[in-house]
């Protein structure tokens, strides 16, 4: 019961990107995943990639309003990693039937599908942002990612006032939207 | 420019920063103009995408930092030390001949030093330890006068060599004593505290463990029904545990007590332990009992230089040699060590009263 409560607290912390919670989950699960990847044709880099991918999937899962985890964190992380790694091996043509199963798994196919859709969206946004050029990119990143206010952004970028900065930001935003939707709608 | 203002309005609308009147106007506009309505939906979706993007970007950074932190702390290992390991192996291969020569020279020097040290250092057993058997020939006259009311069972012309103490380990007449008590002699008699003398034969001697087993071989001996004490099988001894012994440093049975002062014996010998207790020649082979009436040891030696430092052989060695005897000699299969003590909880006088009949003076002698 106590362990369960603890897991709930960790997930809550993860949802808020609390660094202590992230560290705990990372520490408690990474070595297991690394062992699995290393034992199945993978490298240290593969292990880190796959594990972080699974962490992102879990984090984004906690963001949904209807979020519930029906199993232990380590089961979920391991299941996602295992599935992701099998896919990766298949893509690389290194697929082997003998995949060790060192832990219990749960079906995570649906979650992985959602995760891959988000991966695609993230890549589109990333590409769109990067093709904007400066100072648009930094301005938008400052406003939407770093959540700075217009005053601070105006100062940082050297605009004479916040209104000018705001105007510029909207111009950039329109360009970004155009770039994003061009890609996004093709993807659909 | 108009698009710009429109976008700004949409964003303010979605952020919820519009004034009520403005909001009402905008909602009206939204209802009436499908294009604007579509723009609002589109922008809302886009902002959601931006949020997702920014959250993931930040989370990715978090993960990256966590990973580095854990690697630094050593909770995560990624084979980064492999390269340095490779370097050590290279160095080893390069210098292994030199290393081997250096190691063997060192080894030879160490051996030479240890040979010199051992040849110069005194042999501990002879110099520092005194066996607690007494040389009987000094006391011979005394013995004979004390026991003279009964005819001595010593054969004609026997020379007493040594004396010590022994105690029954099986009511049928099996007695354990120290091997050094019997040193240099081939015959042995035992005398009870009631001055009854019995002939005995030596059944087994283990010089390494310094233990010997005797068997009373005398028609006058009436076996006990049971022994009041048991022989502890585990080697567990607690420091500070009170122990006592009965023995024959004189011709009279004598009691002395002490405390366990070390769990090992002389030179860290694990087969024995140390007691702070006065002991005299003649105490050798005496039982060492704890307060529950369990035999935990056999008194054997004392340190010459130090006052009251006495050593006893752990009682589990009795179990060991009995097993040995049973394996090698089928005629003594019947030895049964007492398993239960009936002395627990009794006061010391009562305990001694019950034990003293089972403790014998051992006389070792040679015939002419």
Coordinates of C-alpha atoms in Angstrom, one line a residue:
Chain A
X1 CA 0.0 0.0 0.0
X2 CA 2.8 2.3 1.0
X3 CA 4.7 1.5 -2.2
X4 CA 1.7 2.1 -4.3
X5 CA 1.2 5.5 -2.6
X6 CA 4.8 6.3 -3.3
X7 CA 4.4 5.4 -7.0
X8 CA 1.4 7.8 -7.2
X9 CA 3.5 10.6 -5.6
X10 CA 6.3 9.9 -8.1
X11 CA 3.9 10.1 -11.0
X12 CA 2.4 13.3 -9.7
X13 CA 5.9 14.7 -9.4
X14 CA 6.7 13.5 -12.9
X15 CA 3.6 15.2 -14.3
X16 CA 4.9 18.5 -12.8
X17 CA 8.5 17.8 -14.0
X18 CA 9.7 17.8 -10.4
X19 CA 13.4 17.0 -10.7
X20 CA 13.5 14.8 -7.6
X21 CA 10.8 12.6 -9.0
X22 CA 12.4 12.4 -12.4
X23 CA 15.7 11.5 -10.8
X24 CA 14.1 8.7 -8.7
X25 CA 12.2 7.1 -11.6
X26 CA 15.3 7.4 -13.8
X27 CA 17.6 5.8 -11.2
X28 CA 15.2 3.0 -10.3
X29 CA 14.6 2.0 -13.9
X30 CA 17.5 2.9 -16.1
X31 CA 19.8 0.0 -15.2
X32 CA 17.1 -2.6 -15.9
X33 CA 16.5 -1.1 -19.3
X34 CA 20.2 -0.7 -20.1
X35 CA 20.8 -4.4 -19.2
X36 CA 17.9 -5.4 -21.5
X37 CA 19.2 -3.3 -24.5
X38 CA 22.8 -4.4 -24.0
X39 CA 21.8 -8.0 -23.9
X40 CA 19.9 -7.7 -27.1
X41 CA 22.3 -6.3 -29.6
X42 CA 22.2 -2.7 -28.4
X43 CA 24.8 -0.1 -27.4
X44 CA 25.0 2.2 -24.4
X45 CA 23.7 5.0 -26.7
X46 CA 20.7 2.9 -27.8
X47 CA 19.9 2.2 -24.2
X48 CA 19.9 5.9 -23.3
X49 CA 17.8 6.8 -26.3
X50 CA 15.2 4.1 -25.8
X51 CA 15.0 4.8 -22.1
X52 CA 14.5 8.5 -22.5
X53 CA 11.9 7.8 -25.2
X54 CA 10.0 5.7 -22.7
X55 CA 10.3 8.4 -20.0
X56 CA 8.9 10.9 -22.5
X57 CA 6.0 8.6 -23.3
X58 CA 5.3 8.2 -19.6
X59 CA 5.6 11.9 -18.9
X60 CA 3.2 12.8 -21.8
X61 CA 0.8 10.1 -20.6
X62 CA 0.7 11.8 -17.2
X63 CA -0.3 15.1 -18.9
X64 CA -3.6 13.7 -20.0
X65 CA -6.6 14.5 -17.8
X66 CA -7.8 10.9 -17.7
X67 CA -4.4 9.6 -16.8
X68 CA -4.2 6.4 -14.8
X69 CA -1.4 3.9 -14.7
X70 CA -2.7 0.4 -14.2
X71 CA 0.6 -1.2 -13.4
X72 CA 3.9 -0.4 -11.6
X73 CA 6.1 2.2 -13.1
X74 CA 8.9 -0.2 -13.8
X75 CA 6.6 -2.6 -15.6
X76 CA 5.3 0.2 -17.8
X77 CA 8.8 1.6 -18.6
X78 CA 10.2 -1.8 -19.3
X79 CA 7.2 -2.7 -21.6
X80 CA 7.5 0.5 -23.6
X81 CA 11.3 0.1 -23.9
X82 CA 11.0 -3.5 -25.0
X83 CA 8.4 -2.7 -27.6
X84 CA 10.4 0.3 -28.9
X85 CA 13.6 -1.7 -29.1
X86 CA 12.0 -4.5 -31.0
X87 CA 10.6 -2.0 -33.5
X88 CA 14.1 -0.4 -33.8
X89 CA 15.7 -3.8 -34.3
X90 CA 13.2 -4.6 -37.0
X91 CA 13.8 -1.3 -38.8
X92 CA 17.5 -2.0 -38.7
X93 CA 17.0 -5.5 -40.0
X94 CA 18.6 -6.9 -36.9
X95 CA 15.6 -8.6 -35.7
X96 CA 16.2 -11.7 -33.8
X97 CA 13.6 -14.0 -32.3
X98 CA 15.5 -14.5 -29.1
X99 CA 14.7 -11.5 -27.1
X100 CA 15.2 -11.9 -23.4
X101 CA 12.2 -11.2 -21.3
X102 CA 13.7 -10.2 -17.9
X103 CA 10.6 -8.5 -16.6
X104 CA 6.8 -8.8 -16.7
X105 CA 5.3 -6.8 -19.6
X106 CA 1.9 -5.3 -20.3
X107 CA 0.5 -4.5 -23.7
X108 CA 1.5 -0.9 -24.7
X109 CA 0.8 -0.9 -28.4
X110 CA -1.8 1.8 -28.2
X111 CA 0.4 4.1 -26.0
X112 CA 3.2 3.6 -28.5
X113 CA 1.0 4.6 -31.3
X114 CA 0.0 7.8 -29.5
X115 CA 3.6 8.4 -28.7
X116 CA 4.7 8.0 -32.3
X117 CA 2.1 10.5 -33.5
X118 CA 3.4 13.0 -30.9
X119 CA 6.9 12.3 -32.1
X120 CA 5.9 13.2 -35.6
X121 CA 4.2 16.4 -34.4
X122 CA 7.2 17.3 -32.4
X123 CA 9.5 16.8 -35.4
X124 CA 7.2 19.0 -37.6
X125 CA 7.2 21.8 -35.0
X126 CA 10.9 21.4 -34.6
X127 CA 11.6 21.6 -38.3
X128 CA 9.2 24.6 -38.7
X129 CA 10.9 26.5 -35.9
X130 CA 14.3 25.8 -37.2
X131 CA 13.4 27.0 -40.7
X132 CA 12.1 30.3 -39.4
X133 CA 15.5 31.8 -38.9
X134 CA 16.5 34.3 -36.3
X135 CA 15.3 36.3 -34.5
X136 CA 11.9 34.8 -35.1
X137 CA 12.9 31.4 -33.7
X138 CA 14.4 32.8 -30.5
X139 CA 11.6 35.2 -30.0
X140 CA 9.0 32.5 -30.2
X141 CA 11.0 30.2 -28.1
X142 CA 11.4 32.9 -25.5
X143 CA 7.7 33.5 -25.4
X144 CA 6.2 30.0 -25.8
X145 CA 8.8 27.8 -24.3
X146 CA 10.7 29.9 -21.7
X147 CA 7.4 31.7 -21.0
X148 CA 9.1 35.1 -20.7
X149 CA 6.9 38.2 -20.8
X150 CA 7.0 40.7 -23.7
X151 CA 8.8 43.3 -21.6
X152 CA 11.7 41.0 -20.9
X153 CA 11.8 39.8 -24.5
X154 CA 11.8 43.4 -25.9
X155 CA 14.8 44.1 -23.7
X156 CA 16.6 41.0 -24.6
X157 CA 16.2 41.4 -28.3
X158 CA 16.7 45.1 -28.3
X159 CA 13.2 46.3 -29.4
X160 CA 12.4 49.8 -28.4
X161 CA 9.2 48.8 -26.6
X162 CA 7.1 45.8 -25.8
X163 CA 4.5 46.6 -28.4
X164 CA 7.0 46.4 -31.2
X165 CA 8.2 43.1 -29.9
X166 CA 4.7 41.9 -29.7
X167 CA 4.0 42.9 -33.3
X168 CA 7.1 41.1 -34.4
X169 CA 6.2 38.1 -32.4
X170 CA 2.8 37.8 -34.2
X171 CA 4.5 38.2 -37.5
X172 CA 6.8 35.3 -36.7
X173 CA 3.9 33.3 -35.3
X174 CA 2.0 33.6 -38.5
X175 CA 5.0 32.4 -40.5
X176 CA 5.5 29.5 -38.1
X177 CA 1.9 28.5 -38.3
X178 CA 2.1 28.5 -42.1
X179 CA 5.2 26.3 -42.0
X180 CA 3.7 24.0 -39.4
X181 CA 0.4 23.5 -41.1
X182 CA 1.9 23.0 -44.5
X183 CA 3.8 20.0 -43.0
X184 CA 1.1 18.9 -40.6
X185 CA -1.6 18.6 -43.2
X186 CA 0.6 16.6 -45.5
X187 CA 1.3 14.3 -42.6
X188 CA -2.4 13.9 -42.1
Chain B
X1 CA -1.3 43.8 -40.9
X2 CA -5.0 43.0 -40.4
X3 CA -4.2 39.4 -39.9
X4 CA -1.7 40.4 -37.3
X5 CA -4.4 42.2 -35.3
X6 CA -6.8 39.4 -35.8
X7 CA -4.3 36.8 -34.5
X8 CA -3.5 39.0 -31.6
X9 CA -7.3 39.1 -30.7
X10 CA -7.6 35.4 -31.1
X11 CA -4.7 34.7 -28.9
X12 CA -6.0 37.1 -26.2
X13 CA -9.4 35.4 -26.5
X14 CA -7.9 32.0 -26.0
X15 CA -5.7 33.2 -23.2
X16 CA -8.8 34.6 -21.5
X17 CA -7.4 38.1 -21.2
X18 CA -10.2 39.9 -23.0
X19 CA -12.4 42.3 -21.2
X20 CA -16.1 41.0 -20.9
X21 CA -17.5 43.5 -23.4
X22 CA -14.7 42.8 -25.9
X23 CA -15.1 39.1 -25.4
X24 CA -18.9 39.3 -26.1
X25 CA -18.2 41.2 -29.3
X26 CA -15.6 38.7 -30.4
X27 CA -17.8 35.8 -29.7
X28 CA -20.5 37.4 -31.8
X29 CA -18.0 37.9 -34.5
X30 CA -17.0 34.3 -34.3
X31 CA -20.5 33.1 -34.7
X32 CA -21.2 35.2 -37.7
X33 CA -18.0 34.7 -39.5
X34 CA -17.1 31.0 -40.2
X35 CA -13.6 32.0 -41.3
X36 CA -12.8 33.6 -38.0
X37 CA -14.3 30.7 -36.2
X38 CA -12.1 28.4 -38.2
X39 CA -9.1 30.5 -37.4
X40 CA -9.9 30.3 -33.7
X41 CA -10.1 26.5 -33.8
X42 CA -6.9 26.3 -35.8
X43 CA -5.0 28.6 -33.5
X44 CA -6.2 26.8 -30.4
X45 CA -4.9 23.6 -31.9
X46 CA -1.7 25.2 -32.8
X47 CA -1.2 26.6 -29.3
X48 CA -1.8 23.1 -28.0
X49 CA 1.0 21.9 -30.3
X50 CA 3.3 24.6 -29.1
X51 CA 2.6 23.6 -25.5
X52 CA 3.3 20.0 -26.2
X53 CA 6.5 21.0 -28.0
X54 CA 7.7 23.2 -25.3
X55 CA 6.9 20.8 -22.5
X56 CA 8.7 18.0 -24.3
X57 CA 11.7 20.2 -25.0
X58 CA 12.0 21.1 -21.3
X59 CA 11.4 17.5 -20.2
X60 CA 14.1 16.4 -22.6
X61 CA 16.5 18.8 -21.0
X62 CA 15.5 17.5 -17.6
X63 CA 16.2 14.0 -18.7
X64 CA 19.5 14.9 -20.1
X65 CA 20.6 16.7 -16.9
X66 CA 19.3 13.8 -14.7
X67 CA 21.3 11.4 -16.9
X68 CA 24.5 13.3 -16.5
X69 CA 23.9 13.7 -12.8
X70 CA 23.3 10.0 -12.2
X71 CA 26.4 9.1 -14.3
X72 CA 28.5 11.5 -12.2
X73 CA 27.2 10.0 -9.0
X74 CA 28.0 6.5 -10.3
X75 CA 24.4 5.3 -10.3
X76 CA 24.6 4.9 -14.0
X77 CA 27.5 3.3 -15.8
X78 CA 27.9 3.6 -19.5
X79 CA 31.2 1.9 -20.1
X80 CA 33.1 5.2 -20.2
X81 CA 35.9 3.7 -18.2
X82 CA 36.5 1.0 -20.8
X83 CA 39.0 3.2 -22.6
X84 CA 41.1 3.7 -19.5
X85 CA 40.9 0.0 -18.8
X86 CA 42.2 -0.6 -22.2
X87 CA 45.1 1.6 -21.4
X88 CA 46.0 -0.3 -18.3
X89 CA 46.0 -3.5 -20.2
X90 CA 48.3 -2.0 -22.7
X91 CA 50.7 -0.8 -19.9
X92 CA 50.5 -4.2 -18.3
X93 CA 51.5 -6.0 -21.6
X94 CA 54.3 -3.6 -22.1
X95 CA 55.8 -4.0 -18.6
X96 CA 54.7 -7.4 -17.6
X97 CA 58.2 -8.9 -17.9
X98 CA 59.6 -6.2 -15.7
X99 CA 56.7 -6.6 -13.3
X100 CA 57.2 -10.3 -13.1
X101 CA 60.9 -9.9 -12.3
X102 CA 60.2 -7.3 -9.7
X103 CA 57.6 -9.4 -8.1
X104 CA 59.8 -12.5 -7.8
X105 CA 62.7 -10.5 -6.4
X106 CA 60.3 -9.1 -3.8
X107 CA 59.0 -12.6 -3.1
X108 CA 62.5 -13.9 -2.5
X109 CA 63.4 -11.1 -0.2
X110 CA 60.1 -11.5 1.8
X111 CA 60.8 -15.2 2.2
X112 CA 64.4 -14.6 3.3
X113 CA 63.2 -12.1 5.9
X114 CA 60.5 -14.4 7.2
X115 CA 63.1 -17.2 7.6
X116 CA 65.4 -14.9 9.5
X117 CA 62.6 -13.7 11.7
X118 CA 61.4 -17.2 12.6
X119 CA 64.9 -18.4 13.3
X120 CA 65.6 -15.5 15.6
X121 CA 62.3 -15.3 17.4
X122 CA 61.8 -17.6 20.4
X123 CA 59.5 -20.6 20.1
X124 CA 56.4 -19.5 22.0
X125 CA 55.1 -22.7 23.3
X126 CA 58.2 -23.6 25.3
X127 CA 59.0 -20.1 26.5
X128 CA 55.7 -18.4 27.3
X129 CA 53.3 -21.2 28.1
X130 CA 53.3 -23.6 30.9
X131 CA 51.4 -26.8 30.7
X132 CA 49.4 -27.3 33.8
X133 CA 50.3 -30.9 34.6
X134 CA 52.5 -31.4 37.5
X135 CA 55.7 -33.4 37.6
X136 CA 54.7 -36.0 40.1
X137 CA 58.1 -37.3 41.1
X138 CA 58.6 -34.2 43.3
X139 CA 55.4 -35.0 45.1
X140 CA 55.5 -38.7 45.1
X141 CA 56.0 -39.2 48.8
X142 CA 53.1 -37.1 49.7
X143 CA 50.7 -39.1 47.4
X144 CA 51.6 -42.3 49.0
X145 CA 51.1 -41.1 52.6
X146 CA 47.7 -39.6 51.8
X147 CA 46.3 -42.6 50.1
X148 CA 48.0 -45.2 52.3
X149 CA 44.8 -46.1 54.2
X150 CA 43.8 -48.0 51.0
X151 CA 46.2 -50.2 49.1
X152 CA 47.6 -48.4 46.2
X153 CA 46.8 -49.8 42.8
X154 CA 50.1 -48.6 41.5
X155 CA 52.1 -51.7 40.4
X156 CA 55.3 -52.6 42.2
X157 CA 58.2 -50.3 41.2
X158 CA 56.1 -47.8 39.1
X159 CA 57.5 -44.4 38.6
X160 CA 55.0 -41.6 38.6
X161 CA 55.6 -39.2 35.8
X162 CA 52.9 -36.6 35.7
X163 CA 49.6 -35.7 37.2
X164 CA 46.6 -33.8 36.2
X165 CA 42.8 -33.7 36.2
X166 CA 40.3 -35.6 34.1
X167 CA 36.5 -35.7 34.0
X168 CA 33.9 -38.2 32.9
X169 CA 32.3 -37.7 29.5
X170 CA 30.3 -40.9 29.6
X171 CA 29.0 -42.4 32.9
X172 CA 30.4 -45.8 31.7
X173 CA 33.9 -44.6 32.7
X174 CA 35.2 -42.6 29.7
X175 CA 37.3 -39.7 30.9
X176 CA 38.8 -36.8 29.0
X177 CA 42.1 -35.1 29.9
X178 CA 44.9 -33.3 28.3
X179 CA 47.3 -35.3 26.1
X180 CA 50.3 -33.6 27.8
X181 CA 49.3 -35.0 31.1
X182 CA 50.1 -38.4 29.7
X183 CA 53.4 -37.3 28.1
X184 CA 56.2 -39.8 28.6
X185 CA 54.0 -42.4 30.3
X186 CA 52.3 -45.5 29.2
X187 CA 50.0 -46.3 32.1
X188 CA 47.4 -44.3 34.0
X189 CA 45.4 -44.5 37.1
X190 CA 42.6 -42.2 38.2
X191 CA 41.7 -41.2 41.7
X192 CA 38.3 -39.9 42.7
X193 CA 37.7 -37.1 45.2
X194 CA 36.8 -39.8 47.7
X195 CA 40.3 -41.2 47.2
X196 CA 39.0 -44.3 45.3
X197 CA 41.7 -45.4 42.9
X198 CA 40.9 -47.0 39.6
X199 CA 43.0 -48.5 36.9
X200 CA 42.4 -46.9 33.5
X201 CA 43.6 -47.4 30.0
X202 CA 44.5 -44.9 27.4
X203 CA 42.1 -45.2 24.5
X204 CA 43.0 -42.2 22.3
X205 CA 45.5 -39.4 22.2
X206 CA 45.4 -36.4 19.9
X207 CA 48.6 -34.4 20.5
X208 CA 47.5 -31.6 18.2
X209 CA 44.3 -30.9 20.0
X210 CA 46.1 -31.8 23.3
X211 CA 43.3 -34.1 24.2
X212 CA 43.2 -37.7 25.4
X213 CA 40.4 -40.2 26.2
X214 CA 40.8 -42.7 29.1
X215 CA 38.6 -45.6 30.0
X216 CA 38.3 -46.7 33.6
X217 CA 39.1 -50.4 33.5
X218 CA 38.5 -51.6 37.0
X219 CA 36.1 -54.0 38.6
X220 CA 35.7 -51.7 41.6
X221 CA 34.2 -48.9 39.5
X222 CA 30.5 -48.5 39.7
X223 CA 29.2 -46.5 36.8
X224 CA 27.1 -43.4 37.4
X225 CA 23.5 -43.4 36.3
X226 CA 24.0 -40.2 34.5
X227 CA 26.3 -37.2 34.4
X228 CA 25.0 -34.0 35.8
X229 CA 26.6 -31.8 33.2
X230 CA 26.6 -31.8 29.4
X231 CA 29.4 -31.1 26.9
X232 CA 28.6 -27.9 24.9
X233 CA 28.7 -28.6 21.2
X234 CA 28.8 -25.1 19.8
X235 CA 32.0 -23.1 19.9
X236 CA 30.1 -20.0 21.1
X237 CA 31.7 -18.4 24.1
X238 CA 30.8 -15.0 25.3
X239 CA 33.3 -12.6 26.6
X240 CA 32.8 -12.0 30.3
X241 CA 31.0 -15.3 30.8
X242 CA 31.6 -16.6 34.2
X243 CA 33.2 -20.1 34.3
X244 CA 34.5 -22.3 37.0
X245 CA 36.6 -25.4 37.3
X246 CA 37.4 -28.3 39.6
X247 CA 40.8 -29.9 39.6
X248 CA 43.7 -31.4 41.5
X249 CA 46.5 -28.9 41.8
X250 CA 46.8 -30.4 45.2
X251 CA 45.8 -33.9 46.3
X252 CA 42.5 -32.3 47.4
X253 CA 39.8 -31.4 44.8
X254 CA 40.0 -27.6 44.4
X255 CA 37.5 -25.1 43.0
X256 CA 38.4 -21.9 41.2
X257 CA 36.4 -19.5 39.0
X258 CA 37.1 -16.8 36.4
X259 CA 35.7 -15.1 33.4
X260 CA 36.2 -15.6 29.7
X261 CA 38.6 -12.9 28.7
X262 CA 39.2 -13.7 25.0
X263 CA 37.5 -15.8 22.4
X264 CA 40.7 -17.2 21.1
X265 CA 43.6 -18.8 22.8
X266 CA 47.4 -18.3 22.8
X267 CA 48.5 -16.8 19.4
X268 CA 44.9 -16.4 18.3
X269 CA 44.4 -20.2 18.3
X270 CA 40.7 -20.6 17.5
X271 CA 40.5 -24.0 19.0
X272 CA 40.9 -22.6 22.5
X273 CA 40.0 -19.5 24.5
X274 CA 41.4 -17.4 27.3
X275 CA 40.1 -17.2 30.8
X276 CA 41.1 -14.8 33.6
X277 CA 41.5 -17.4 36.3
X278 CA 44.2 -18.6 38.7
X279 CA 45.3 -22.0 37.6
X280 CA 48.1 -24.2 38.9
X281 CA 50.0 -27.2 37.7
X282 CA 47.6 -30.1 38.2
X283 CA 44.6 -28.2 36.9
X284 CA 45.4 -29.5 33.4
X285 CA 42.5 -31.5 32.0
X286 CA 39.9 -30.1 34.3
X287 CA 36.4 -29.3 33.1
X288 CA 35.5 -25.6 32.6
X289 CA 31.8 -25.1 33.2
X290 CA 29.5 -22.2 32.7
X291 CA 26.7 -21.2 35.2
X292 CA 24.2 -23.5 33.5
X293 CA 26.4 -26.5 34.2
X294 CA 27.6 -27.0 30.6
X295 CA 31.2 -28.0 30.0
X296 CA 32.5 -25.3 27.7
X297 CA 36.2 -26.1 27.8
X298 CA 39.1 -28.2 29.1
X299 CA 41.7 -26.2 31.1
X300 CA 45.1 -26.8 29.5
X301 CA 47.8 -24.1 29.7
X302 CA 48.6 -20.8 31.3
X303 CA 50.8 -17.9 30.2
X304 CA 54.0 -17.8 32.3
X305 CA 54.6 -14.0 32.0
X306 CA 51.1 -12.9 32.9
X307 CA 49.2 -13.4 36.1
X308 CA 46.1 -15.5 35.9
X309 CA 46.0 -15.8 32.1
X310 CA 44.8 -19.3 31.5
X311 CA 43.8 -21.1 28.3
X312 CA 41.2 -23.8 27.8
X313 CA 40.4 -26.0 24.8
X314 CA 36.9 -25.4 23.5
X315 CA 34.5 -28.3 24.4
X316 CA 33.5 -28.8 20.8
X317 CA 36.8 -30.4 20.2
X318 CA 35.7 -33.3 22.5
X319 CA 32.8 -33.8 20.1
X320 CA 35.2 -33.8 17.2
X321 CA 37.6 -36.4 18.6
X322 CA 34.7 -38.7 19.7
X323 CA 33.5 -38.6 16.1
X324 CA 37.1 -39.4 15.0
X325 CA 37.3 -42.3 17.4
X326 CA 34.0 -43.7 16.3
X327 CA 35.1 -43.6 12.7
X328 CA 38.4 -45.4 13.4
X329 CA 37.7 -47.7 16.2
X330 CA 34.6 -49.8 16.2
X331 CA 35.1 -51.0 19.8
X332 CA 34.3 -47.6 21.3
X333 CA 31.0 -47.1 19.4
X334 CA 29.2 -46.9 22.7
X335 CA 30.6 -43.5 23.9
X336 CA 27.7 -41.2 24.4
X337 CA 28.3 -37.7 25.4
X338 CA 25.9 -36.3 28.0
X339 CA 23.4 -34.0 26.2
X340 CA 21.5 -32.4 29.1
X341 CA 22.7 -30.5 32.1
X342 CA 20.7 -31.0 35.3
X343 CA 22.6 -28.2 37.0
X344 CA 20.8 -25.2 35.5
X345 CA 19.5 -22.7 38.0
X346 CA 21.2 -24.4 41.0
X347 CA 23.5 -22.5 43.3
X348 CA 27.2 -23.0 43.0
X349 CA 27.6 -25.2 46.0
X350 CA 25.0 -27.7 44.8
X351 CA 26.5 -27.7 41.4
X352 CA 30.0 -28.5 42.7
X353 CA 28.5 -31.1 45.0
X354 CA 27.1 -32.9 42.0
X355 CA 30.1 -32.4 39.7
X356 CA 32.9 -33.3 42.1
X357 CA 32.4 -37.0 41.9
X358 CA 32.9 -36.9 38.2
X359 CA 36.2 -35.2 38.3
X360 CA 39.3 -37.4 38.8
X361 CA 42.9 -36.9 39.5
X362 CA 44.9 -38.5 36.7
X363 CA 48.2 -40.2 37.5
X364 CA 50.4 -41.2 34.7
X365 CA 53.3 -43.6 35.3
X366 CA 55.7 -46.0 33.8
X367 CA 56.5 -49.5 34.9
X368 CA 60.0 -50.5 35.6

